[in-house]
């Protein structure tokens, strides 16, 4: 048994010797302890190890100098590890962005670029609080239904929430029922797998509820998407030009069951104000007139 221990210790010792030879850099020196020290931080680059199963001729435990890292090398390795972690996080963030399905025109939407007016102060605060308290919202499966007239910033606000959460590396998907139906009807994807992919995101945002076709087929698919999200226990944000009254007083059972499920999941928030789109169009008109007409 002792012979086996001696052989094992010898093998380990040989490996340690090969791996433990310290590399000397300019300014390094050997101190009074016989160990190589770093010329910058003055910490040892070597240390002495004992091999209890390997004895010398005098019967004492064999000792050997092996390589160790000084403070400079430790700091350099930690810096490299941080850079690698940052690189991996950036790659992860890019993958999240690529899979978010957010339209290119909305990918730069952020709360910092939100143009606050007298009418949309509460809208901004709502979006800001939802982002800040998203973990609570996620645990409670609490979503939002942004409703109001055309062009008041519902889609932009939803995109702000999406991008702010993506910046925090939280998986978000933002799409529309029109796109969902196109994908399902096209036959290029399996419906169950496609809906499961949507539900893997911690937050699902669906833009422009009510713009899809009102066929039995389309409404059935809309309900399936919303109901599957409900069953997943994850939050959903919707935007719509429909009024709250239209949704609450719907008589057609095809629509009523959709809206009832939405109200179970989403807090309805009315978006007020003049049309952003009309305002932007008017500004572009004035800019072009000043350029072309002087």
mmCIF file with all atom_site columns, C-alpha atoms in Angstrom, residues 30-246:
data_model
loop_
_atom_site.group_PDB
_atom_site.id
_atom_site.type_symbol
_atom_site.label_atom_id
_atom_site.label_alt_id
_atom_site.label_comp_id
_atom_site.label_asym_id
_atom_site.label_entity_id
_atom_site.label_seq_id
_atom_site.pdbx_PDB_ins_code
_atom_site.Cartn_x
_atom_site.Cartn_y
_atom_site.Cartn_z
_atom_site.occupancy
_atom_site.B_iso_or_equiv
_atom_site.pdbx_formal_charge
_atom_site.auth_seq_id
_atom_site.auth_comp_id
_atom_site.auth_asym_id
_atom_site.auth_atom_id
_atom_site.pdbx_PDB_model_num
ATOM 1   C CA . UNK A 1 30  ? 14.475  35.837 -5.773  1.00 0.00 ? 30  UNK A CA 1
ATOM 2   C CA . UNK A 1 31  ? 13.986  36.882 -2.163  1.00 0.00 ? 31  UNK A CA 1
ATOM 3   C CA . UNK A 1 32  ? 15.677  35.596 0.967   1.00 0.00 ? 32  UNK A CA 1
ATOM 4   C CA . UNK A 1 33  ? 13.128  32.779 1.187   1.00 0.00 ? 33  UNK A CA 1
ATOM 5   C CA . UNK A 1 34  ? 14.462  31.421 -2.089  1.00 0.00 ? 34  UNK A CA 1
ATOM 6   C CA . UNK A 1 35  ? 11.191  32.051 -3.897  1.00 0.00 ? 35  UNK A CA 1
ATOM 7   C CA . UNK A 1 36  ? 10.676  34.048 -7.076  1.00 0.00 ? 36  UNK A CA 1
ATOM 8   C CA . UNK A 1 37  ? 8.849   37.336 -6.429  1.00 0.00 ? 37  UNK A CA 1
ATOM 9   C CA . UNK A 1 38  ? 7.064   39.719 -8.788  1.00 0.00 ? 38  UNK A CA 1
ATOM 10  C CA . UNK A 1 39  ? 8.981   42.890 -9.558  1.00 0.00 ? 39  UNK A CA 1
ATOM 11  C CA . UNK A 1 40  ? 5.747   44.924 -9.589  1.00 0.00 ? 40  UNK A CA 1
ATOM 12  C CA . UNK A 1 41  ? 3.597   43.799 -6.651  1.00 0.00 ? 41  UNK A CA 1
ATOM 13  C CA . UNK A 1 42  ? 6.478   42.048 -4.805  1.00 0.00 ? 42  UNK A CA 1
ATOM 14  C CA . UNK A 1 43  ? 4.299   39.033 -4.059  1.00 0.00 ? 43  UNK A CA 1
ATOM 15  C CA . UNK A 1 44  ? 5.717   35.511 -4.507  1.00 0.00 ? 44  UNK A CA 1
ATOM 16  C CA . UNK A 1 45  ? 5.289   33.653 -7.801  1.00 0.00 ? 45  UNK A CA 1
ATOM 17  C CA . UNK A 1 46  ? 6.299   30.393 -6.139  1.00 0.00 ? 46  UNK A CA 1
ATOM 18  C CA . UNK A 1 47  ? 5.366   28.484 -3.021  1.00 0.00 ? 47  UNK A CA 1
ATOM 19  C CA . UNK A 1 48  ? 6.652   25.329 -1.331  1.00 0.00 ? 48  UNK A CA 1
ATOM 20  C CA . UNK A 1 49  ? 4.497   22.202 -1.199  1.00 0.00 ? 49  UNK A CA 1
ATOM 21  C CA . UNK A 1 50  ? 5.099   19.057 0.844   1.00 0.00 ? 50  UNK A CA 1
ATOM 22  C CA . UNK A 1 51  ? 4.366   15.624 -0.603  1.00 0.00 ? 51  UNK A CA 1
ATOM 23  C CA . UNK A 1 52  ? 3.486   13.407 2.410   1.00 0.00 ? 52  UNK A CA 1
ATOM 24  C CA . UNK A 1 53  ? 3.588   10.162 0.448   1.00 0.00 ? 53  UNK A CA 1
ATOM 25  C CA . UNK A 1 54  ? 6.983   10.833 -1.101  1.00 0.00 ? 54  UNK A CA 1
ATOM 26  C CA . UNK A 1 55  ? 10.036  10.734 1.189   1.00 0.00 ? 55  UNK A CA 1
ATOM 27  C CA . UNK A 1 56  ? 13.617  11.610 0.431   1.00 0.00 ? 56  UNK A CA 1
ATOM 28  C CA . UNK A 1 57  ? 16.645  9.471  1.421   1.00 0.00 ? 57  UNK A CA 1
ATOM 29  C CA . UNK A 1 58  ? 16.569  10.820 4.949   1.00 0.00 ? 58  UNK A CA 1
ATOM 30  C CA . UNK A 1 59  ? 12.947  9.738  5.402   1.00 0.00 ? 59  UNK A CA 1
ATOM 31  C CA . UNK A 1 60  ? 11.588  13.286 5.502   1.00 0.00 ? 60  UNK A CA 1
ATOM 32  C CA . UNK A 1 61  ? 8.759   14.546 3.369   1.00 0.00 ? 61  UNK A CA 1
ATOM 33  C CA . UNK A 1 62  ? 9.853   15.782 -0.012  1.00 0.00 ? 62  UNK A CA 1
ATOM 34  C CA . UNK A 1 63  ? 9.287   19.485 -0.658  1.00 0.00 ? 63  UNK A CA 1
ATOM 35  C CA . UNK A 1 64  ? 9.086   21.226 -3.981  1.00 0.00 ? 64  UNK A CA 1
ATOM 36  C CA . UNK A 1 65  ? 8.640   24.758 -5.275  1.00 0.00 ? 65  UNK A CA 1
ATOM 37  C CA . UNK A 1 66  ? 5.585   25.119 -7.493  1.00 0.00 ? 66  UNK A CA 1
ATOM 38  C CA . UNK A 1 67  ? 4.087   27.945 -9.495  1.00 0.00 ? 67  UNK A CA 1
ATOM 39  C CA . UNK A 1 68  ? 1.541   30.338 -7.967  1.00 0.00 ? 68  UNK A CA 1
ATOM 40  C CA . UNK A 1 69  ? 0.054   33.623 -9.099  1.00 0.00 ? 69  UNK A CA 1
ATOM 41  C CA . UNK A 1 70  ? 1.150   36.941 -7.696  1.00 0.00 ? 70  UNK A CA 1
ATOM 42  C CA . UNK A 1 71  ? -1.337  39.776 -7.153  1.00 0.00 ? 71  UNK A CA 1
ATOM 43  C CA . UNK A 1 72  ? -0.620  41.233 -10.610 1.00 0.00 ? 72  UNK A CA 1
ATOM 44  C CA . UNK A 1 73  ? -1.375  37.947 -12.337 1.00 0.00 ? 73  UNK A CA 1
ATOM 45  C CA . UNK A 1 74  ? -4.472  37.368 -10.213 1.00 0.00 ? 74  UNK A CA 1
ATOM 46  C CA . UNK A 1 75  ? -5.764  40.834 -11.121 1.00 0.00 ? 75  UNK A CA 1
ATOM 47  C CA . UNK A 1 76  ? -4.989  40.240 -14.816 1.00 0.00 ? 76  UNK A CA 1
ATOM 48  C CA . UNK A 1 77  ? -6.837  36.916 -14.793 1.00 0.00 ? 77  UNK A CA 1
ATOM 49  C CA . UNK A 1 78  ? -9.831  38.462 -13.017 1.00 0.00 ? 78  UNK A CA 1
ATOM 50  C CA . UNK A 1 79  ? -9.865  41.301 -15.561 1.00 0.00 ? 79  UNK A CA 1
ATOM 51  C CA . UNK A 1 80  ? -9.804  38.791 -18.405 1.00 0.00 ? 80  UNK A CA 1
ATOM 52  C CA . UNK A 1 81  ? -12.629 36.826 -16.766 1.00 0.00 ? 81  UNK A CA 1
ATOM 53  C CA . UNK A 1 82  ? -14.698 40.024 -16.418 1.00 0.00 ? 82  UNK A CA 1
ATOM 54  C CA . UNK A 1 83  ? -14.140 40.870 -20.083 1.00 0.00 ? 83  UNK A CA 1
ATOM 55  C CA . UNK A 1 84  ? -15.162 37.360 -21.108 1.00 0.00 ? 84  UNK A CA 1
ATOM 56  C CA . UNK A 1 85  ? -18.284 37.608 -18.946 1.00 0.00 ? 85  UNK A CA 1
ATOM 57  C CA . UNK A 1 86  ? -19.143 40.992 -20.482 1.00 0.00 ? 86  UNK A CA 1
ATOM 58  C CA . UNK A 1 87  ? -18.627 39.547 -23.972 1.00 0.00 ? 87  UNK A CA 1
ATOM 59  C CA . UNK A 1 88  ? -20.920 36.611 -23.183 1.00 0.00 ? 88  UNK A CA 1
ATOM 60  C CA . UNK A 1 89  ? -23.525 38.969 -21.717 1.00 0.00 ? 89  UNK A CA 1
ATOM 61  C CA . UNK A 1 90  ? -23.408 41.153 -24.839 1.00 0.00 ? 90  UNK A CA 1
ATOM 62  C CA . UNK A 1 91  ? -23.839 38.080 -27.027 1.00 0.00 ? 91  UNK A CA 1
ATOM 63  C CA . UNK A 1 92  ? -26.752 36.951 -24.861 1.00 0.00 ? 92  UNK A CA 1
ATOM 64  C CA . UNK A 1 93  ? -28.321 40.414 -25.109 1.00 0.00 ? 93  UNK A CA 1
ATOM 65  C CA . UNK A 1 94  ? -27.928 40.390 -28.894 1.00 0.00 ? 94  UNK A CA 1
ATOM 66  C CA . UNK A 1 95  ? -29.563 36.965 -29.083 1.00 0.00 ? 95  UNK A CA 1
ATOM 67  C CA . UNK A 1 96  ? -32.431 38.271 -26.959 1.00 0.00 ? 96  UNK A CA 1
ATOM 68  C CA . UNK A 1 97  ? -32.813 41.287 -29.243 1.00 0.00 ? 97  UNK A CA 1
ATOM 69  C CA . UNK A 1 98  ? -32.727 39.106 -32.342 1.00 0.00 ? 98  UNK A CA 1
ATOM 70  C CA . UNK A 1 99  ? -35.473 36.882 -30.925 1.00 0.00 ? 99  UNK A CA 1
ATOM 71  C CA . UNK A 1 100 ? -37.564 39.783 -29.558 1.00 0.00 ? 100 UNK A CA 1
ATOM 72  C CA . UNK A 1 101 ? -39.285 40.344 -32.954 1.00 0.00 ? 101 UNK A CA 1
ATOM 73  C CA . UNK A 1 102 ? -39.420 44.098 -32.249 1.00 0.00 ? 102 UNK A CA 1
ATOM 74  C CA . UNK A 1 103 ? -39.779 46.162 -35.428 1.00 0.00 ? 103 UNK A CA 1
ATOM 75  C CA . UNK A 1 104 ? -36.668 48.092 -36.426 1.00 0.00 ? 104 UNK A CA 1
ATOM 76  C CA . UNK A 1 105 ? -38.490 51.440 -36.053 1.00 0.00 ? 105 UNK A CA 1
ATOM 77  C CA . UNK A 1 106 ? -39.092 50.689 -32.366 1.00 0.00 ? 106 UNK A CA 1
ATOM 78  C CA . UNK A 1 107 ? -35.760 49.137 -31.393 1.00 0.00 ? 107 UNK A CA 1
ATOM 79  C CA . UNK A 1 108 ? -34.371 52.444 -30.139 1.00 0.00 ? 108 UNK A CA 1
ATOM 80  C CA . UNK A 1 109 ? -37.426 53.294 -28.029 1.00 0.00 ? 109 UNK A CA 1
ATOM 81  C CA . UNK A 1 110 ? -36.389 53.997 -24.437 1.00 0.00 ? 110 UNK A CA 1
ATOM 82  C CA . UNK A 1 111 ? -37.849 55.836 -21.486 1.00 0.00 ? 111 UNK A CA 1
ATOM 83  C CA . UNK A 1 112 ? -34.996 58.320 -21.858 1.00 0.00 ? 112 UNK A CA 1
ATOM 84  C CA . UNK A 1 113 ? -36.330 59.230 -25.334 1.00 0.00 ? 113 UNK A CA 1
ATOM 85  C CA . UNK A 1 114 ? -39.953 59.445 -24.173 1.00 0.00 ? 114 UNK A CA 1
ATOM 86  C CA . UNK A 1 115 ? -41.310 62.905 -25.039 1.00 0.00 ? 115 UNK A CA 1
ATOM 87  C CA . UNK A 1 116 ? -43.352 63.887 -22.003 1.00 0.00 ? 116 UNK A CA 1
ATOM 88  C CA . UNK A 1 117 ? -46.367 66.156 -22.405 1.00 0.00 ? 117 UNK A CA 1
ATOM 89  C CA . UNK A 1 118 ? -49.166 67.292 -20.130 1.00 0.00 ? 118 UNK A CA 1
ATOM 90  C CA . UNK A 1 119 ? -51.337 64.456 -21.411 1.00 0.00 ? 119 UNK A CA 1
ATOM 91  C CA . UNK A 1 120 ? -48.897 61.552 -21.123 1.00 0.00 ? 120 UNK A CA 1
ATOM 92  C CA . UNK A 1 121 ? -47.207 62.146 -17.758 1.00 0.00 ? 121 UNK A CA 1
ATOM 93  C CA . UNK A 1 122 ? -49.112 59.263 -16.173 1.00 0.00 ? 122 UNK A CA 1
ATOM 94  C CA . UNK A 1 123 ? -48.353 57.018 -19.147 1.00 0.00 ? 123 UNK A CA 1
ATOM 95  C CA . UNK A 1 124 ? -44.628 57.625 -18.653 1.00 0.00 ? 124 UNK A CA 1
ATOM 96  C CA . UNK A 1 125 ? -44.881 56.940 -14.916 1.00 0.00 ? 125 UNK A CA 1
ATOM 97  C CA . UNK A 1 126 ? -46.835 53.740 -15.565 1.00 0.00 ? 126 UNK A CA 1
ATOM 98  C CA . UNK A 1 127 ? -44.164 52.434 -17.948 1.00 0.00 ? 127 UNK A CA 1
ATOM 99  C CA . UNK A 1 128 ? -41.337 53.454 -15.621 1.00 0.00 ? 128 UNK A CA 1
ATOM 100 C CA . UNK A 1 129 ? -42.896 51.743 -12.601 1.00 0.00 ? 129 UNK A CA 1
ATOM 101 C CA . UNK A 1 130 ? -43.681 48.599 -14.560 1.00 0.00 ? 130 UNK A CA 1
ATOM 102 C CA . UNK A 1 131 ? -40.022 48.289 -15.580 1.00 0.00 ? 131 UNK A CA 1
ATOM 103 C CA . UNK A 1 132 ? -38.743 49.042 -12.077 1.00 0.00 ? 132 UNK A CA 1
ATOM 104 C CA . UNK A 1 133 ? -41.109 46.542 -10.458 1.00 0.00 ? 133 UNK A CA 1
ATOM 105 C CA . UNK A 1 134 ? -41.075 43.941 -13.213 1.00 0.00 ? 134 UNK A CA 1
ATOM 106 C CA . UNK A 1 135 ? -40.005 41.084 -10.955 1.00 0.00 ? 135 UNK A CA 1
ATOM 107 C CA . UNK A 1 136 ? -43.096 41.709 -8.815  1.00 0.00 ? 136 UNK A CA 1
ATOM 108 C CA . UNK A 1 137 ? -45.237 42.008 -11.953 1.00 0.00 ? 137 UNK A CA 1
ATOM 109 C CA . UNK A 1 138 ? -43.785 38.748 -13.225 1.00 0.00 ? 138 UNK A CA 1
ATOM 110 C CA . UNK A 1 139 ? -44.485 36.885 -9.998  1.00 0.00 ? 139 UNK A CA 1
ATOM 111 C CA . UNK A 1 140 ? -48.067 38.155 -10.024 1.00 0.00 ? 140 UNK A CA 1
ATOM 112 C CA . UNK A 1 141 ? -48.467 37.570 -13.786 1.00 0.00 ? 141 UNK A CA 1
ATOM 113 C CA . UNK A 1 142 ? -49.664 41.174 -14.027 1.00 0.00 ? 142 UNK A CA 1
ATOM 114 C CA . UNK A 1 143 ? -49.920 42.757 -17.466 1.00 0.00 ? 143 UNK A CA 1
ATOM 115 C CA . UNK A 1 144 ? -51.241 46.017 -18.931 1.00 0.00 ? 144 UNK A CA 1
ATOM 116 C CA . UNK A 1 145 ? -53.822 46.845 -21.589 1.00 0.00 ? 145 UNK A CA 1
ATOM 117 C CA . UNK A 1 146 ? -52.921 50.175 -23.196 1.00 0.00 ? 146 UNK A CA 1
ATOM 118 C CA . UNK A 1 147 ? -56.055 51.451 -24.936 1.00 0.00 ? 147 UNK A CA 1
ATOM 119 C CA . UNK A 1 148 ? -56.840 54.734 -26.659 1.00 0.00 ? 148 UNK A CA 1
ATOM 120 C CA . UNK A 1 149 ? -57.114 56.487 -29.990 1.00 0.00 ? 149 UNK A CA 1
ATOM 121 C CA . UNK A 1 150 ? -54.730 56.066 -32.907 1.00 0.00 ? 150 UNK A CA 1
ATOM 122 C CA . UNK A 1 151 ? -51.239 57.558 -32.690 1.00 0.00 ? 151 UNK A CA 1
ATOM 123 C CA . UNK A 1 152 ? -51.142 58.475 -28.993 1.00 0.00 ? 152 UNK A CA 1
ATOM 124 C CA . UNK A 1 153 ? -47.983 56.494 -28.212 1.00 0.00 ? 153 UNK A CA 1
ATOM 125 C CA . UNK A 1 154 ? -49.296 53.129 -27.089 1.00 0.00 ? 154 UNK A CA 1
ATOM 126 C CA . UNK A 1 155 ? -46.944 51.080 -29.275 1.00 0.00 ? 155 UNK A CA 1
ATOM 127 C CA . UNK A 1 156 ? -43.981 53.338 -28.479 1.00 0.00 ? 156 UNK A CA 1
ATOM 128 C CA . UNK A 1 157 ? -44.609 53.014 -24.740 1.00 0.00 ? 157 UNK A CA 1
ATOM 129 C CA . UNK A 1 158 ? -44.896 49.234 -24.985 1.00 0.00 ? 158 UNK A CA 1
ATOM 130 C CA . UNK A 1 159 ? -41.635 49.179 -26.973 1.00 0.00 ? 159 UNK A CA 1
ATOM 131 C CA . UNK A 1 160 ? -39.967 51.330 -24.287 1.00 0.00 ? 160 UNK A CA 1
ATOM 132 C CA . UNK A 1 161 ? -40.904 48.722 -21.694 1.00 0.00 ? 161 UNK A CA 1
ATOM 133 C CA . UNK A 1 162 ? -39.657 45.926 -23.954 1.00 0.00 ? 162 UNK A CA 1
ATOM 134 C CA . UNK A 1 163 ? -36.284 47.540 -24.667 1.00 0.00 ? 163 UNK A CA 1
ATOM 135 C CA . UNK A 1 164 ? -35.687 48.630 -21.078 1.00 0.00 ? 164 UNK A CA 1
ATOM 136 C CA . UNK A 1 165 ? -36.231 45.033 -19.933 1.00 0.00 ? 165 UNK A CA 1
ATOM 137 C CA . UNK A 1 166 ? -34.094 43.644 -22.762 1.00 0.00 ? 166 UNK A CA 1
ATOM 138 C CA . UNK A 1 167 ? -31.303 45.978 -21.625 1.00 0.00 ? 167 UNK A CA 1
ATOM 139 C CA . UNK A 1 168 ? -31.560 44.156 -18.293 1.00 0.00 ? 168 UNK A CA 1
ATOM 140 C CA . UNK A 1 169 ? -31.299 40.843 -20.165 1.00 0.00 ? 169 UNK A CA 1
ATOM 141 C CA . UNK A 1 170 ? -34.911 39.900 -19.488 1.00 0.00 ? 170 UNK A CA 1
ATOM 142 C CA . UNK A 1 171 ? -36.398 37.932 -22.412 1.00 0.00 ? 171 UNK A CA 1
ATOM 143 C CA . UNK A 1 172 ? -39.196 39.878 -24.123 1.00 0.00 ? 172 UNK A CA 1
ATOM 144 C CA . UNK A 1 173 ? -41.096 39.261 -27.353 1.00 0.00 ? 173 UNK A CA 1
ATOM 145 C CA . UNK A 1 174 ? -43.095 42.046 -29.020 1.00 0.00 ? 174 UNK A CA 1
ATOM 146 C CA . UNK A 1 175 ? -45.258 41.191 -32.010 1.00 0.00 ? 175 UNK A CA 1
ATOM 147 C CA . UNK A 1 176 ? -48.834 41.613 -33.284 1.00 0.00 ? 176 UNK A CA 1
ATOM 148 C CA . UNK A 1 177 ? -51.776 39.320 -33.900 1.00 0.00 ? 177 UNK A CA 1
ATOM 149 C CA . UNK A 1 178 ? -51.521 40.107 -37.608 1.00 0.00 ? 178 UNK A CA 1
ATOM 150 C CA . UNK A 1 179 ? -47.970 38.706 -37.666 1.00 0.00 ? 179 UNK A CA 1
ATOM 151 C CA . UNK A 1 180 ? -48.902 35.767 -35.448 1.00 0.00 ? 180 UNK A CA 1
ATOM 152 C CA . UNK A 1 181 ? -51.748 34.802 -37.777 1.00 0.00 ? 181 UNK A CA 1
ATOM 153 C CA . UNK A 1 182 ? -49.522 35.196 -40.835 1.00 0.00 ? 182 UNK A CA 1
ATOM 154 C CA . UNK A 1 183 ? -46.976 32.815 -39.335 1.00 0.00 ? 183 UNK A CA 1
ATOM 155 C CA . UNK A 1 184 ? -49.576 30.247 -38.322 1.00 0.00 ? 184 UNK A CA 1
ATOM 156 C CA . UNK A 1 185 ? -51.552 30.439 -41.563 1.00 0.00 ? 185 UNK A CA 1
ATOM 157 C CA . UNK A 1 186 ? -48.416 30.250 -43.679 1.00 0.00 ? 186 UNK A CA 1
ATOM 158 C CA . UNK A 1 187 ? -47.847 26.712 -42.480 1.00 0.00 ? 187 UNK A CA 1
ATOM 159 C CA . UNK A 1 188 ? -44.104 27.306 -42.083 1.00 0.00 ? 188 UNK A CA 1
ATOM 160 C CA . UNK A 1 189 ? -44.321 26.756 -38.313 1.00 0.00 ? 189 UNK A CA 1
ATOM 161 C CA . UNK A 1 190 ? -46.068 24.280 -36.065 1.00 0.00 ? 190 UNK A CA 1
ATOM 162 C CA . UNK A 1 191 ? -48.778 26.217 -34.217 1.00 0.00 ? 191 UNK A CA 1
ATOM 163 C CA . UNK A 1 192 ? -48.237 24.577 -30.823 1.00 0.00 ? 192 UNK A CA 1
ATOM 164 C CA . UNK A 1 193 ? -44.459 25.005 -31.008 1.00 0.00 ? 193 UNK A CA 1
ATOM 165 C CA . UNK A 1 194 ? -44.814 28.598 -32.193 1.00 0.00 ? 194 UNK A CA 1
ATOM 166 C CA . UNK A 1 195 ? -47.106 29.548 -29.301 1.00 0.00 ? 195 UNK A CA 1
ATOM 167 C CA . UNK A 1 196 ? -44.796 27.727 -26.874 1.00 0.00 ? 196 UNK A CA 1
ATOM 168 C CA . UNK A 1 197 ? -41.905 29.826 -28.210 1.00 0.00 ? 197 UNK A CA 1
ATOM 169 C CA . UNK A 1 198 ? -43.872 33.020 -27.553 1.00 0.00 ? 198 UNK A CA 1
ATOM 170 C CA . UNK A 1 199 ? -44.579 31.855 -24.011 1.00 0.00 ? 199 UNK A CA 1
ATOM 171 C CA . UNK A 1 200 ? -40.924 31.211 -23.233 1.00 0.00 ? 200 UNK A CA 1
ATOM 172 C CA . UNK A 1 201 ? -40.423 34.989 -22.999 1.00 0.00 ? 201 UNK A CA 1
ATOM 173 C CA . UNK A 1 202 ? -40.845 36.433 -19.508 1.00 0.00 ? 202 UNK A CA 1
ATOM 174 C CA . UNK A 1 203 ? -42.936 39.215 -21.042 1.00 0.00 ? 203 UNK A CA 1
ATOM 175 C CA . UNK A 1 204 ? -45.068 38.956 -24.185 1.00 0.00 ? 204 UNK A CA 1
ATOM 176 C CA . UNK A 1 205 ? -46.235 42.198 -25.821 1.00 0.00 ? 205 UNK A CA 1
ATOM 177 C CA . UNK A 1 206 ? -48.859 42.060 -28.577 1.00 0.00 ? 206 UNK A CA 1
ATOM 178 C CA . UNK A 1 207 ? -49.479 45.262 -30.493 1.00 0.00 ? 207 UNK A CA 1
ATOM 179 C CA . UNK A 1 208 ? -52.697 46.481 -32.150 1.00 0.00 ? 208 UNK A CA 1
ATOM 180 C CA . UNK A 1 209 ? -55.321 44.096 -30.805 1.00 0.00 ? 209 UNK A CA 1
ATOM 181 C CA . UNK A 1 210 ? -58.402 44.434 -33.005 1.00 0.00 ? 210 UNK A CA 1
ATOM 182 C CA . UNK A 1 211 ? -56.666 45.044 -36.338 1.00 0.00 ? 211 UNK A CA 1
ATOM 183 C CA . UNK A 1 212 ? -56.688 41.339 -37.224 1.00 0.00 ? 212 UNK A CA 1
ATOM 184 C CA . UNK A 1 213 ? -59.463 39.921 -39.417 1.00 0.00 ? 213 UNK A CA 1
ATOM 185 C CA . UNK A 1 214 ? -62.727 39.089 -37.649 1.00 0.00 ? 214 UNK A CA 1
ATOM 186 C CA . UNK A 1 215 ? -63.103 35.594 -39.057 1.00 0.00 ? 215 UNK A CA 1
ATOM 187 C CA . UNK A 1 216 ? -63.942 32.615 -36.885 1.00 0.00 ? 216 UNK A CA 1
ATOM 188 C CA . UNK A 1 217 ? -60.518 31.169 -37.657 1.00 0.00 ? 217 UNK A CA 1
ATOM 189 C CA . UNK A 1 218 ? -58.625 34.345 -36.715 1.00 0.00 ? 218 UNK A CA 1
ATOM 190 C CA . UNK A 1 219 ? -60.591 34.918 -33.512 1.00 0.00 ? 219 UNK A CA 1
ATOM 191 C CA . UNK A 1 220 ? -60.045 31.310 -32.456 1.00 0.00 ? 220 UNK A CA 1
ATOM 192 C CA . UNK A 1 221 ? -56.280 31.726 -32.891 1.00 0.00 ? 221 UNK A CA 1
ATOM 193 C CA . UNK A 1 222 ? -56.305 35.030 -30.998 1.00 0.00 ? 222 UNK A CA 1
ATOM 194 C CA . UNK A 1 223 ? -58.085 33.359 -28.095 1.00 0.00 ? 223 UNK A CA 1
ATOM 195 C CA . UNK A 1 224 ? -55.680 30.404 -28.171 1.00 0.00 ? 224 UNK A CA 1
ATOM 196 C CA . UNK A 1 225 ? -52.661 32.717 -27.916 1.00 0.00 ? 225 UNK A CA 1
ATOM 197 C CA . UNK A 1 226 ? -54.133 34.743 -25.042 1.00 0.00 ? 226 UNK A CA 1
ATOM 198 C CA . UNK A 1 227 ? -55.428 31.686 -23.201 1.00 0.00 ? 227 UNK A CA 1
ATOM 199 C CA . UNK A 1 228 ? -52.105 29.852 -23.509 1.00 0.00 ? 228 UNK A CA 1
ATOM 200 C CA . UNK A 1 229 ? -50.369 32.918 -22.097 1.00 0.00 ? 229 UNK A CA 1
ATOM 201 C CA . UNK A 1 230 ? -52.834 32.917 -19.208 1.00 0.00 ? 230 UNK A CA 1
ATOM 202 C CA . UNK A 1 231 ? -52.137 29.246 -18.536 1.00 0.00 ? 231 UNK A CA 1
ATOM 203 C CA . UNK A 1 232 ? -48.364 29.870 -18.651 1.00 0.00 ? 232 UNK A CA 1
ATOM 204 C CA . UNK A 1 233 ? -48.701 32.180 -15.645 1.00 0.00 ? 233 UNK A CA 1
ATOM 205 C CA . UNK A 1 234 ? -46.624 34.902 -17.307 1.00 0.00 ? 234 UNK A CA 1
ATOM 206 C CA . UNK A 1 235 ? -47.540 38.565 -17.927 1.00 0.00 ? 235 UNK A CA 1
ATOM 207 C CA . UNK A 1 236 ? -48.948 39.993 -21.150 1.00 0.00 ? 236 UNK A CA 1
ATOM 208 C CA . UNK A 1 237 ? -49.052 43.589 -22.414 1.00 0.00 ? 237 UNK A CA 1
ATOM 209 C CA . UNK A 1 238 ? -51.515 44.549 -25.144 1.00 0.00 ? 238 UNK A CA 1
ATOM 210 C CA . UNK A 1 239 ? -52.161 47.743 -27.104 1.00 0.00 ? 239 UNK A CA 1
ATOM 211 C CA . UNK A 1 240 ? -55.445 48.483 -28.861 1.00 0.00 ? 240 UNK A CA 1
ATOM 212 C CA . UNK A 1 241 ? -57.443 51.267 -30.505 1.00 0.00 ? 241 UNK A CA 1
ATOM 213 C CA . UNK A 1 242 ? -60.634 49.681 -29.173 1.00 0.00 ? 242 UNK A CA 1
ATOM 214 C CA . UNK A 1 243 ? -62.455 51.505 -26.390 1.00 0.00 ? 243 UNK A CA 1
ATOM 215 C CA . UNK A 1 244 ? -62.955 50.014 -22.964 1.00 0.00 ? 244 UNK A CA 1
ATOM 216 C CA . UNK A 1 245 ? -66.715 50.114 -23.507 1.00 0.00 ? 245 UNK A CA 1
ATOM 217 C CA . UNK A 1 246 ? -66.434 48.159 -26.754 1.00 0.00 ? 246 UNK A CA 1
#
